[in-house]
């Protein structure tokens, strides 16, 4: 299942350093683009062959009392009786025209189905991002200011828990508490703000931990530097120092990691959507897998891979622009 | 994601770093905007006030093209927008729908006379040409239809404007029944030619009692009452279908008032909903029939008739129904379910007795029982475990082997008849309401899932499948059930109820097949 990017990519170290580019900005961009395309090509290939190991979709499409001839006819009309290699070439040919084929189950173009489900996933990821920032930024600041004291220890314990608890388990726990015991929020469904709360919180837990931890450590770095000491000497209060001087310098790595988290949030939606039956791309992926809907599985896998690749690319490119220390010659 | 650009001041000069960091905040605000926008798009309150019925079942339709789906969940939605040639009434008999009458004019021809004056929702006339077109479209390999019922149909001829002849390769006595659901939907030929398959699936046009309004996949599908329906306007103004994949989501939907009626609940899901205020749960005798298939083709204890009878005595079906299914099922004596053609009420179920089972096992040379495996799909885990426990009481050690539904169905239909092991739990929905549907793939020795070979049974199956005289068919079914009761090639279990959970608004009764045809439903405002 790791092909589905269910595993989180390794979290960046406390202060990510990106390699600077000395070959001129355009060539760097071009090289990165080509790498990204190559990665997507590999993903498409792996997805194509892996999904075909799962069995015969015709067995699921037809009822048990279908005859062998009927299965053969359907297999032929779906093009599944061609050789694996011929099917692969067909698939690649389609990809060149951005044609992902037709779903075996729904019978409509895969791209249409994906487009239908995308808004729900983006909504969930956006809400989770909002939750992340609202919780992580104050928590990170508090922990940095109260370094080594009770508040800090509490925040860091929360961070440890948040980073090590699997999201589906958090989701089930939240359903148990807020939907079953307290009857305060719906356990599943889509369409109202109340429906959005539990899945967004579930999805945000991991990101909150990552962002809070990083903000805390980069703030601590900044707060021990010279110009902060001079700011203190001017008589600013501790909170003013942090907000007016510290945050500005500590925010760079945080912006980077938030960017990376956007990819995580879009990709992490699979399990969360499944738990809350949220009608997004994640839920669609699980359905497509259990239906052995080859073209649809291939497309959703590609979608998640592309999300990560694009987000990484954007973070890479913006980094050199944001950080004066790695600004390339223009 | 273009919203991102709305939050940004487009600045031709290069923005400073500080500026970018500051707009980051705006950007994130813009990102969460779509989430807030959809938050007020709920119509549940309006539905409650109007005369709208909101129905929920376990899943969403796969497609709205009625000839490109073959599952009950999709059919349950589509039967409200499309009419079939025949229909199954509450009395379990076939009744006219788009066809007023039908008869076999010779061994390989069924003639249907159509209802005059029927039009599709777009005004197109529904006549013999439309019927012929529909059947030809279903059979065309290019349609990729998963509907398998019309396997014996080889052609259709238009006799006159309101008469069609359907030709089959062999006599098919239950063809009219097969046309009461999947196989019998009529689609508009001219409209399909104009808009094409894809647009038709996006906005289906039928002759049914409701017209299509909108569909948000995995969220809700809305229909409006069709005032011009030949059977008069339905009692409710609107119909909304939404998926609720599990008991907790159904319960939440019923309690929050987002749904009036939940169908397709399994008995254990229904038990979870039991006892909540304002929710009533009704069970109606259904047609989905469960049984254990025994492999008599391999060397082993199951080749001995006494052992197979012993298993039937050991498994206390009424107890199983009470303990595991919450009473929501009926004992089935010999595979053919009650209510379907061919059911013989004189065939009685096995007496349930562990002692008889032990005695028969000892006679067959297994005084200490034997070990075997019981395979089931993991959705039936509870029943499988209970069966294993009941068998253990008679000294039979049946290890339960659970498979995911995909693997299970692939093995069920594989050419290897032993793919699911010596004993497996299966169920079949006999929606044609004819015994042939459950017997056809499980018994006759040349069929894929047959694991018991008997020349006598094959002869009786040919008689019930090919005879033109219904009385002959009925006799063949009776003889077959008596033979199977004697030989016990299966452990006969139960037919499961159609379970409906609802609030106090709707008034509606399902037929035996449990099809969600809501034409007859009423709601109190």
mmCIF file with all atom_site columns, C-alpha atoms in Angstrom, chain A residues 19-185:
data_model
loop_
_atom_site.group_PDB
_atom_site.id
_atom_site.type_symbol
_atom_site.label_atom_id
_atom_site.label_alt_id
_atom_site.label_comp_id
_atom_site.label_asym_id
_atom_site.label_entity_id
_atom_site.label_seq_id
_atom_site.pdbx_PDB_ins_code
_atom_site.Cartn_x
_atom_site.Cartn_y
_atom_site.Cartn_z
_atom_site.occupancy
_atom_site.B_iso_or_equiv
_atom_site.pdbx_formal_charge
_atom_site.auth_seq_id
_atom_site.auth_comp_id
_atom_site.auth_asym_id
_atom_site.auth_atom_id
_atom_site.pdbx_PDB_model_num
ATOM 1   C CA . UNK A 1 19  ? 20.711  23.299  -1.780  1.00 0.00 ? 19  UNK A CA 1
ATOM 2   C CA . UNK A 1 20  ? 21.397  26.564  -3.502  1.00 0.00 ? 20  UNK A CA 1
ATOM 3   C CA . UNK A 1 21  ? 21.437  26.660  -7.228  1.00 0.00 ? 21  UNK A CA 1
ATOM 4   C CA . UNK A 1 22  ? 24.422  28.173  -8.913  1.00 0.00 ? 22  UNK A CA 1
ATOM 5   C CA . UNK A 1 23  ? 23.528  27.328  -12.504 1.00 0.00 ? 23  UNK A CA 1
ATOM 6   C CA . UNK A 1 24  ? 21.112  30.161  -13.069 1.00 0.00 ? 24  UNK A CA 1
ATOM 7   C CA . UNK A 1 25  ? 17.467  30.060  -12.152 1.00 0.00 ? 25  UNK A CA 1
ATOM 8   C CA . UNK A 1 26  ? 16.001  28.956  -15.489 1.00 0.00 ? 26  UNK A CA 1
ATOM 9   C CA . UNK A 1 27  ? 18.143  25.899  -15.946 1.00 0.00 ? 27  UNK A CA 1
ATOM 10  C CA . UNK A 1 28  ? 17.458  24.874  -12.366 1.00 0.00 ? 28  UNK A CA 1
ATOM 11  C CA . UNK A 1 29  ? 13.728  25.140  -12.919 1.00 0.00 ? 29  UNK A CA 1
ATOM 12  C CA . UNK A 1 30  ? 13.945  23.134  -16.111 1.00 0.00 ? 30  UNK A CA 1
ATOM 13  C CA . UNK A 1 31  ? 15.980  20.398  -14.478 1.00 0.00 ? 31  UNK A CA 1
ATOM 14  C CA . UNK A 1 32  ? 13.508  20.158  -11.616 1.00 0.00 ? 32  UNK A CA 1
ATOM 15  C CA . UNK A 1 33  ? 10.581  19.992  -14.001 1.00 0.00 ? 33  UNK A CA 1
ATOM 16  C CA . UNK A 1 34  ? 12.153  17.127  -15.917 1.00 0.00 ? 34  UNK A CA 1
ATOM 17  C CA . UNK A 1 35  ? 12.864  15.271  -12.683 1.00 0.00 ? 35  UNK A CA 1
ATOM 18  C CA . UNK A 1 36  ? 9.255   15.767  -11.633 1.00 0.00 ? 36  UNK A CA 1
ATOM 19  C CA . UNK A 1 37  ? 7.974   14.385  -14.930 1.00 0.00 ? 37  UNK A CA 1
ATOM 20  C CA . UNK A 1 38  ? 10.267  11.386  -14.617 1.00 0.00 ? 38  UNK A CA 1
ATOM 21  C CA . UNK A 1 39  ? 8.989   10.686  -11.100 1.00 0.00 ? 39  UNK A CA 1
ATOM 22  C CA . UNK A 1 40  ? 5.394   10.829  -12.359 1.00 0.00 ? 40  UNK A CA 1
ATOM 23  C CA . UNK A 1 41  ? 6.215   8.480   -15.233 1.00 0.00 ? 41  UNK A CA 1
ATOM 24  C CA . UNK A 1 42  ? 7.683   5.955   -12.790 1.00 0.00 ? 42  UNK A CA 1
ATOM 25  C CA . UNK A 1 43  ? 4.640   6.278   -10.519 1.00 0.00 ? 43  UNK A CA 1
ATOM 26  C CA . UNK A 1 44  ? 2.293   5.694   -13.446 1.00 0.00 ? 44  UNK A CA 1
ATOM 27  C CA . UNK A 1 45  ? 4.214   2.596   -14.470 1.00 0.00 ? 45  UNK A CA 1
ATOM 28  C CA . UNK A 1 46  ? 4.348   1.098   -10.993 1.00 0.00 ? 46  UNK A CA 1
ATOM 29  C CA . UNK A 1 47  ? 0.654   1.838   -10.434 1.00 0.00 ? 47  UNK A CA 1
ATOM 30  C CA . UNK A 1 48  ? -0.247  0.230   -13.753 1.00 0.00 ? 48  UNK A CA 1
ATOM 31  C CA . UNK A 1 49  ? 1.449   -3.066  -12.994 1.00 0.00 ? 49  UNK A CA 1
ATOM 32  C CA . UNK A 1 50  ? 0.679   -3.198  -9.274  1.00 0.00 ? 50  UNK A CA 1
ATOM 33  C CA . UNK A 1 51  ? -3.054  -2.699  -9.707  1.00 0.00 ? 51  UNK A CA 1
ATOM 34  C CA . UNK A 1 52  ? -3.149  -5.535  -12.228 1.00 0.00 ? 52  UNK A CA 1
ATOM 35  C CA . UNK A 1 53  ? -1.829  -7.939  -9.616  1.00 0.00 ? 53  UNK A CA 1
ATOM 36  C CA . UNK A 1 54  ? -5.025  -7.490  -7.623  1.00 0.00 ? 54  UNK A CA 1
ATOM 37  C CA . UNK A 1 55  ? -7.173  -9.780  -9.763  1.00 0.00 ? 55  UNK A CA 1
ATOM 38  C CA . UNK A 1 56  ? -9.779  -9.701  -12.483 1.00 0.00 ? 56  UNK A CA 1
ATOM 39  C CA . UNK A 1 57  ? -12.232 -6.753  -12.465 1.00 0.00 ? 57  UNK A CA 1
ATOM 40  C CA . UNK A 1 58  ? -14.717 -8.675  -14.635 1.00 0.00 ? 58  UNK A CA 1
ATOM 41  C CA . UNK A 1 59  ? -15.366 -11.020 -11.692 1.00 0.00 ? 59  UNK A CA 1
ATOM 42  C CA . UNK A 1 60  ? -16.591 -8.072  -9.673  1.00 0.00 ? 60  UNK A CA 1
ATOM 43  C CA . UNK A 1 61  ? -18.532 -6.368  -12.471 1.00 0.00 ? 61  UNK A CA 1
ATOM 44  C CA . UNK A 1 62  ? -20.644 -9.400  -13.301 1.00 0.00 ? 62  UNK A CA 1
ATOM 45  C CA . UNK A 1 63  ? -22.960 -11.281 -10.952 1.00 0.00 ? 63  UNK A CA 1
ATOM 46  C CA . UNK A 1 64  ? -21.930 -14.806 -9.857  1.00 0.00 ? 64  UNK A CA 1
ATOM 47  C CA . UNK A 1 65  ? -24.378 -16.472 -12.224 1.00 0.00 ? 65  UNK A CA 1
ATOM 48  C CA . UNK A 1 66  ? -22.787 -14.985 -15.339 1.00 0.00 ? 66  UNK A CA 1
ATOM 49  C CA . UNK A 1 67  ? -21.517 -17.518 -17.827 1.00 0.00 ? 67  UNK A CA 1
ATOM 50  C CA . UNK A 1 68  ? -17.875 -17.822 -18.888 1.00 0.00 ? 68  UNK A CA 1
ATOM 51  C CA . UNK A 1 69  ? -18.836 -16.553 -22.359 1.00 0.00 ? 69  UNK A CA 1
ATOM 52  C CA . UNK A 1 70  ? -20.427 -13.425 -20.898 1.00 0.00 ? 70  UNK A CA 1
ATOM 53  C CA . UNK A 1 71  ? -17.263 -12.774 -18.895 1.00 0.00 ? 71  UNK A CA 1
ATOM 54  C CA . UNK A 1 72  ? -15.184 -13.189 -22.034 1.00 0.00 ? 72  UNK A CA 1
ATOM 55  C CA . UNK A 1 73  ? -17.351 -10.778 -24.023 1.00 0.00 ? 73  UNK A CA 1
ATOM 56  C CA . UNK A 1 74  ? -17.104 -8.102  -21.327 1.00 0.00 ? 74  UNK A CA 1
ATOM 57  C CA . UNK A 1 75  ? -13.367 -8.666  -20.912 1.00 0.00 ? 75  UNK A CA 1
ATOM 58  C CA . UNK A 1 76  ? -12.938 -8.152  -24.638 1.00 0.00 ? 76  UNK A CA 1
ATOM 59  C CA . UNK A 1 77  ? -15.046 -4.995  -24.796 1.00 0.00 ? 77  UNK A CA 1
ATOM 60  C CA . UNK A 1 78  ? -13.092 -3.509  -21.872 1.00 0.00 ? 78  UNK A CA 1
ATOM 61  C CA . UNK A 1 79  ? -9.851  -4.319  -23.688 1.00 0.00 ? 79  UNK A CA 1
ATOM 62  C CA . UNK A 1 80  ? -8.677  -6.477  -20.790 1.00 0.00 ? 80  UNK A CA 1
ATOM 63  C CA . UNK A 1 81  ? -7.981  -9.481  -23.007 1.00 0.00 ? 81  UNK A CA 1
ATOM 64  C CA . UNK A 1 82  ? -5.082  -7.749  -24.741 1.00 0.00 ? 82  UNK A CA 1
ATOM 65  C CA . UNK A 1 83  ? -1.529  -8.505  -23.669 1.00 0.00 ? 83  UNK A CA 1
ATOM 66  C CA . UNK A 1 84  ? -0.255  -6.630  -20.638 1.00 0.00 ? 84  UNK A CA 1
ATOM 67  C CA . UNK A 1 85  ? 2.308   -4.834  -22.759 1.00 0.00 ? 85  UNK A CA 1
ATOM 68  C CA . UNK A 1 86  ? -0.271  -3.693  -25.324 1.00 0.00 ? 86  UNK A CA 1
ATOM 69  C CA . UNK A 1 87  ? -2.459  -2.377  -22.516 1.00 0.00 ? 87  UNK A CA 1
ATOM 70  C CA . UNK A 1 88  ? 0.538   -0.541  -21.053 1.00 0.00 ? 88  UNK A CA 1
ATOM 71  C CA . UNK A 1 89  ? 1.389   1.108   -24.372 1.00 0.00 ? 89  UNK A CA 1
ATOM 72  C CA . UNK A 1 90  ? -2.260  2.132   -24.743 1.00 0.00 ? 90  UNK A CA 1
ATOM 73  C CA . UNK A 1 91  ? -2.179  3.642   -21.295 1.00 0.00 ? 91  UNK A CA 1
ATOM 74  C CA . UNK A 1 92  ? 1.011   5.620   -21.982 1.00 0.00 ? 92  UNK A CA 1
ATOM 75  C CA . UNK A 1 93  ? -0.409  6.823   -25.293 1.00 0.00 ? 93  UNK A CA 1
ATOM 76  C CA . UNK A 1 94  ? -3.446  8.105   -23.446 1.00 0.00 ? 94  UNK A CA 1
ATOM 77  C CA . UNK A 1 95  ? -1.311  9.816   -20.817 1.00 0.00 ? 95  UNK A CA 1
ATOM 78  C CA . UNK A 1 96  ? 0.487   11.799  -23.514 1.00 0.00 ? 96  UNK A CA 1
ATOM 79  C CA . UNK A 1 97  ? -2.885  13.368  -24.403 1.00 0.00 ? 97  UNK A CA 1
ATOM 80  C CA . UNK A 1 98  ? -3.792  13.663  -20.711 1.00 0.00 ? 98  UNK A CA 1
ATOM 81  C CA . UNK A 1 99  ? -6.420  10.969  -21.319 1.00 0.00 ? 99  UNK A CA 1
ATOM 82  C CA . UNK A 1 100 ? -6.637  8.693   -18.286 1.00 0.00 ? 100 UNK A CA 1
ATOM 83  C CA . UNK A 1 101 ? -9.152  6.340   -19.875 1.00 0.00 ? 101 UNK A CA 1
ATOM 84  C CA . UNK A 1 102 ? -12.668 5.386   -18.815 1.00 0.00 ? 102 UNK A CA 1
ATOM 85  C CA . UNK A 1 103 ? -13.585 3.917   -15.471 1.00 0.00 ? 103 UNK A CA 1
ATOM 86  C CA . UNK A 1 104 ? -14.508 0.233   -15.706 1.00 0.00 ? 104 UNK A CA 1
ATOM 87  C CA . UNK A 1 105 ? -17.279 0.599   -13.142 1.00 0.00 ? 105 UNK A CA 1
ATOM 88  C CA . UNK A 1 106 ? -18.739 4.038   -13.804 1.00 0.00 ? 106 UNK A CA 1
ATOM 89  C CA . UNK A 1 107 ? -18.205 3.947   -17.548 1.00 0.00 ? 107 UNK A CA 1
ATOM 90  C CA . UNK A 1 108 ? -17.332 7.658   -17.731 1.00 0.00 ? 108 UNK A CA 1
ATOM 91  C CA . UNK A 1 109 ? -13.944 9.329   -18.244 1.00 0.00 ? 109 UNK A CA 1
ATOM 92  C CA . UNK A 1 110 ? -11.764 9.028   -15.153 1.00 0.00 ? 110 UNK A CA 1
ATOM 93  C CA . UNK A 1 111 ? -10.820 12.712  -15.361 1.00 0.00 ? 111 UNK A CA 1
ATOM 94  C CA . UNK A 1 112 ? -14.491 13.699  -14.967 1.00 0.00 ? 112 UNK A CA 1
ATOM 95  C CA . UNK A 1 113 ? -14.919 11.513  -11.895 1.00 0.00 ? 113 UNK A CA 1
ATOM 96  C CA . UNK A 1 114 ? -11.776 12.959  -10.337 1.00 0.00 ? 114 UNK A CA 1
ATOM 97  C CA . UNK A 1 115 ? -12.905 16.517  -11.071 1.00 0.00 ? 115 UNK A CA 1
ATOM 98  C CA . UNK A 1 116 ? -16.221 15.730  -9.355  1.00 0.00 ? 116 UNK A CA 1
ATOM 99  C CA . UNK A 1 117 ? -14.494 14.607  -6.179  1.00 0.00 ? 117 UNK A CA 1
ATOM 100 C CA . UNK A 1 118 ? -11.686 17.113  -6.048  1.00 0.00 ? 118 UNK A CA 1
ATOM 101 C CA . UNK A 1 119 ? -13.596 20.017  -4.431  1.00 0.00 ? 119 UNK A CA 1
ATOM 102 C CA . UNK A 1 120 ? -14.490 17.963  -1.344  1.00 0.00 ? 120 UNK A CA 1
ATOM 103 C CA . UNK A 1 121 ? -10.866 16.937  -0.837  1.00 0.00 ? 121 UNK A CA 1
ATOM 104 C CA . UNK A 1 122 ? -9.565  20.478  -1.310  1.00 0.00 ? 122 UNK A CA 1
ATOM 105 C CA . UNK A 1 123 ? -12.183 21.750  1.125   1.00 0.00 ? 123 UNK A CA 1
ATOM 106 C CA . UNK A 1 124 ? -11.128 19.232  3.737   1.00 0.00 ? 124 UNK A CA 1
ATOM 107 C CA . UNK A 1 125 ? -7.430  19.963  3.243   1.00 0.00 ? 125 UNK A CA 1
ATOM 108 C CA . UNK A 1 126 ? -8.025  23.732  3.413   1.00 0.00 ? 126 UNK A CA 1
ATOM 109 C CA . UNK A 1 127 ? -10.052 23.418  6.592   1.00 0.00 ? 127 UNK A CA 1
ATOM 110 C CA . UNK A 1 128 ? -7.378  21.189  8.100   1.00 0.00 ? 128 UNK A CA 1
ATOM 111 C CA . UNK A 1 129 ? -4.729  23.737  7.152   1.00 0.00 ? 129 UNK A CA 1
ATOM 112 C CA . UNK A 1 130 ? -6.727  26.481  8.870   1.00 0.00 ? 130 UNK A CA 1
ATOM 113 C CA . UNK A 1 131 ? -7.044  24.293  11.985  1.00 0.00 ? 131 UNK A CA 1
ATOM 114 C CA . UNK A 1 132 ? -3.302  23.591  11.824  1.00 0.00 ? 132 UNK A CA 1
ATOM 115 C CA . UNK A 1 133 ? -2.305  27.253  11.761  1.00 0.00 ? 133 UNK A CA 1
ATOM 116 C CA . UNK A 1 134 ? -4.817  28.362  14.396  1.00 0.00 ? 134 UNK A CA 1
ATOM 117 C CA . UNK A 1 135 ? -3.548  25.748  16.856  1.00 0.00 ? 135 UNK A CA 1
ATOM 118 C CA . UNK A 1 136 ? 0.104   25.317  15.917  1.00 0.00 ? 136 UNK A CA 1
ATOM 119 C CA . UNK A 1 137 ? 1.238   28.946  15.817  1.00 0.00 ? 137 UNK A CA 1
ATOM 120 C CA . UNK A 1 138 ? 0.119   29.938  19.343  1.00 0.00 ? 138 UNK A CA 1
ATOM 121 C CA . UNK A 1 139 ? 1.313   26.576  20.686  1.00 0.00 ? 139 UNK A CA 1
ATOM 122 C CA . UNK A 1 140 ? 4.734   26.980  19.087  1.00 0.00 ? 140 UNK A CA 1
ATOM 123 C CA . UNK A 1 141 ? 5.139   30.536  20.379  1.00 0.00 ? 141 UNK A CA 1
ATOM 124 C CA . UNK A 1 142 ? 4.017   29.609  23.884  1.00 0.00 ? 142 UNK A CA 1
ATOM 125 C CA . UNK A 1 143 ? 6.381   26.651  24.057  1.00 0.00 ? 143 UNK A CA 1
ATOM 126 C CA . UNK A 1 144 ? 9.323   28.748  22.866  1.00 0.00 ? 144 UNK A CA 1
ATOM 127 C CA . UNK A 1 145 ? 8.624   31.523  25.376  1.00 0.00 ? 145 UNK A CA 1
ATOM 128 C CA . UNK A 1 146 ? 8.175   29.131  28.280  1.00 0.00 ? 146 UNK A CA 1
ATOM 129 C CA . UNK A 1 147 ? 11.066  26.974  27.234  1.00 0.00 ? 147 UNK A CA 1
ATOM 130 C CA . UNK A 1 148 ? 11.766  24.096  29.627  1.00 0.00 ? 148 UNK A CA 1
ATOM 131 C CA . UNK A 1 149 ? 8.767   24.879  31.829  1.00 0.00 ? 149 UNK A CA 1
ATOM 132 C CA . UNK A 1 150 ? 5.432   23.125  32.264  1.00 0.00 ? 150 UNK A CA 1
ATOM 133 C CA . UNK A 1 151 ? 3.736   24.761  29.277  1.00 0.00 ? 151 UNK A CA 1
ATOM 134 C CA . UNK A 1 152 ? 6.589   23.763  27.015  1.00 0.00 ? 152 UNK A CA 1
ATOM 135 C CA . UNK A 1 153 ? 6.542   20.191  28.295  1.00 0.00 ? 153 UNK A CA 1
ATOM 136 C CA . UNK A 1 154 ? 2.783   19.985  27.761  1.00 0.00 ? 154 UNK A CA 1
ATOM 137 C CA . UNK A 1 155 ? 3.053   21.268  24.195  1.00 0.00 ? 155 UNK A CA 1
ATOM 138 C CA . UNK A 1 156 ? 5.935   18.933  23.401  1.00 0.00 ? 156 UNK A CA 1
ATOM 139 C CA . UNK A 1 157 ? 4.046   15.938  24.810  1.00 0.00 ? 157 UNK A CA 1
ATOM 140 C CA . UNK A 1 158 ? 1.092   16.881  22.607  1.00 0.00 ? 158 UNK A CA 1
ATOM 141 C CA . UNK A 1 159 ? 3.437   17.146  19.635  1.00 0.00 ? 159 UNK A CA 1
ATOM 142 C CA . UNK A 1 160 ? 4.850   13.695  20.303  1.00 0.00 ? 160 UNK A CA 1
ATOM 143 C CA . UNK A 1 161 ? 1.358   12.211  20.584  1.00 0.00 ? 161 UNK A CA 1
ATOM 144 C CA . UNK A 1 162 ? 0.124   14.044  17.495  1.00 0.00 ? 162 UNK A CA 1
ATOM 145 C CA . UNK A 1 163 ? 3.009   12.827  15.376  1.00 0.00 ? 163 UNK A CA 1
ATOM 146 C CA . UNK A 1 164 ? 2.756   9.230   16.480  1.00 0.00 ? 164 UNK A CA 1
ATOM 147 C CA . UNK A 1 165 ? -1.012  8.596   16.497  1.00 0.00 ? 165 UNK A CA 1
ATOM 148 C CA . UNK A 1 166 ? -2.416  7.207   13.248  1.00 0.00 ? 166 UNK A CA 1
ATOM 149 C CA . UNK A 1 167 ? -5.102  9.525   11.815  1.00 0.00 ? 167 UNK A CA 1
ATOM 150 C CA . UNK A 1 168 ? -7.794  6.843   11.384  1.00 0.00 ? 168 UNK A CA 1
ATOM 151 C CA . UNK A 1 169 ? -7.540  6.065   15.087  1.00 0.00 ? 169 UNK A CA 1
ATOM 152 C CA . UNK A 1 170 ? -7.835  9.729   16.007  1.00 0.00 ? 170 UNK A CA 1
ATOM 153 C CA . UNK A 1 171 ? -10.894 9.866   13.756  1.00 0.00 ? 171 UNK A CA 1
ATOM 154 C CA . UNK A 1 172 ? -12.593 6.888   15.375  1.00 0.00 ? 172 UNK A CA 1
ATOM 155 C CA . UNK A 1 173 ? -11.858 8.304   18.813  1.00 0.00 ? 173 UNK A CA 1
ATOM 156 C CA . UNK A 1 174 ? -13.321 11.695  17.874  1.00 0.00 ? 174 UNK A CA 1
ATOM 157 C CA . UNK A 1 175 ? -16.451 10.007  16.488  1.00 0.00 ? 175 UNK A CA 1
ATOM 158 C CA . UNK A 1 176 ? -16.816 8.053   19.708  1.00 0.00 ? 176 UNK A CA 1
ATOM 159 C CA . UNK A 1 177 ? -16.510 11.142  21.910  1.00 0.00 ? 177 UNK A CA 1
ATOM 160 C CA . UNK A 1 178 ? -18.244 13.885  19.919  1.00 0.00 ? 178 UNK A CA 1
ATOM 161 C CA . UNK A 1 179 ? -20.776 11.957  17.844  1.00 0.00 ? 179 UNK A CA 1
ATOM 162 C CA . UNK A 1 180 ? -21.658 8.945   19.971  1.00 0.00 ? 180 UNK A CA 1
ATOM 163 C CA . UNK A 1 181 ? -21.210 10.122  23.583  1.00 0.00 ? 181 UNK A CA 1
ATOM 164 C CA . UNK A 1 182 ? -21.824 13.858  23.379  1.00 0.00 ? 182 UNK A CA 1
ATOM 165 C CA . UNK A 1 183 ? -24.011 13.750  20.235  1.00 0.00 ? 183 UNK A CA 1
ATOM 166 C CA . UNK A 1 184 ? -22.604 17.171  19.428  1.00 0.00 ? 184 UNK A CA 1
ATOM 167 C CA . UNK A 1 185 ? -21.366 16.620  15.866  1.00 0.00 ? 185 UNK A CA 1
#
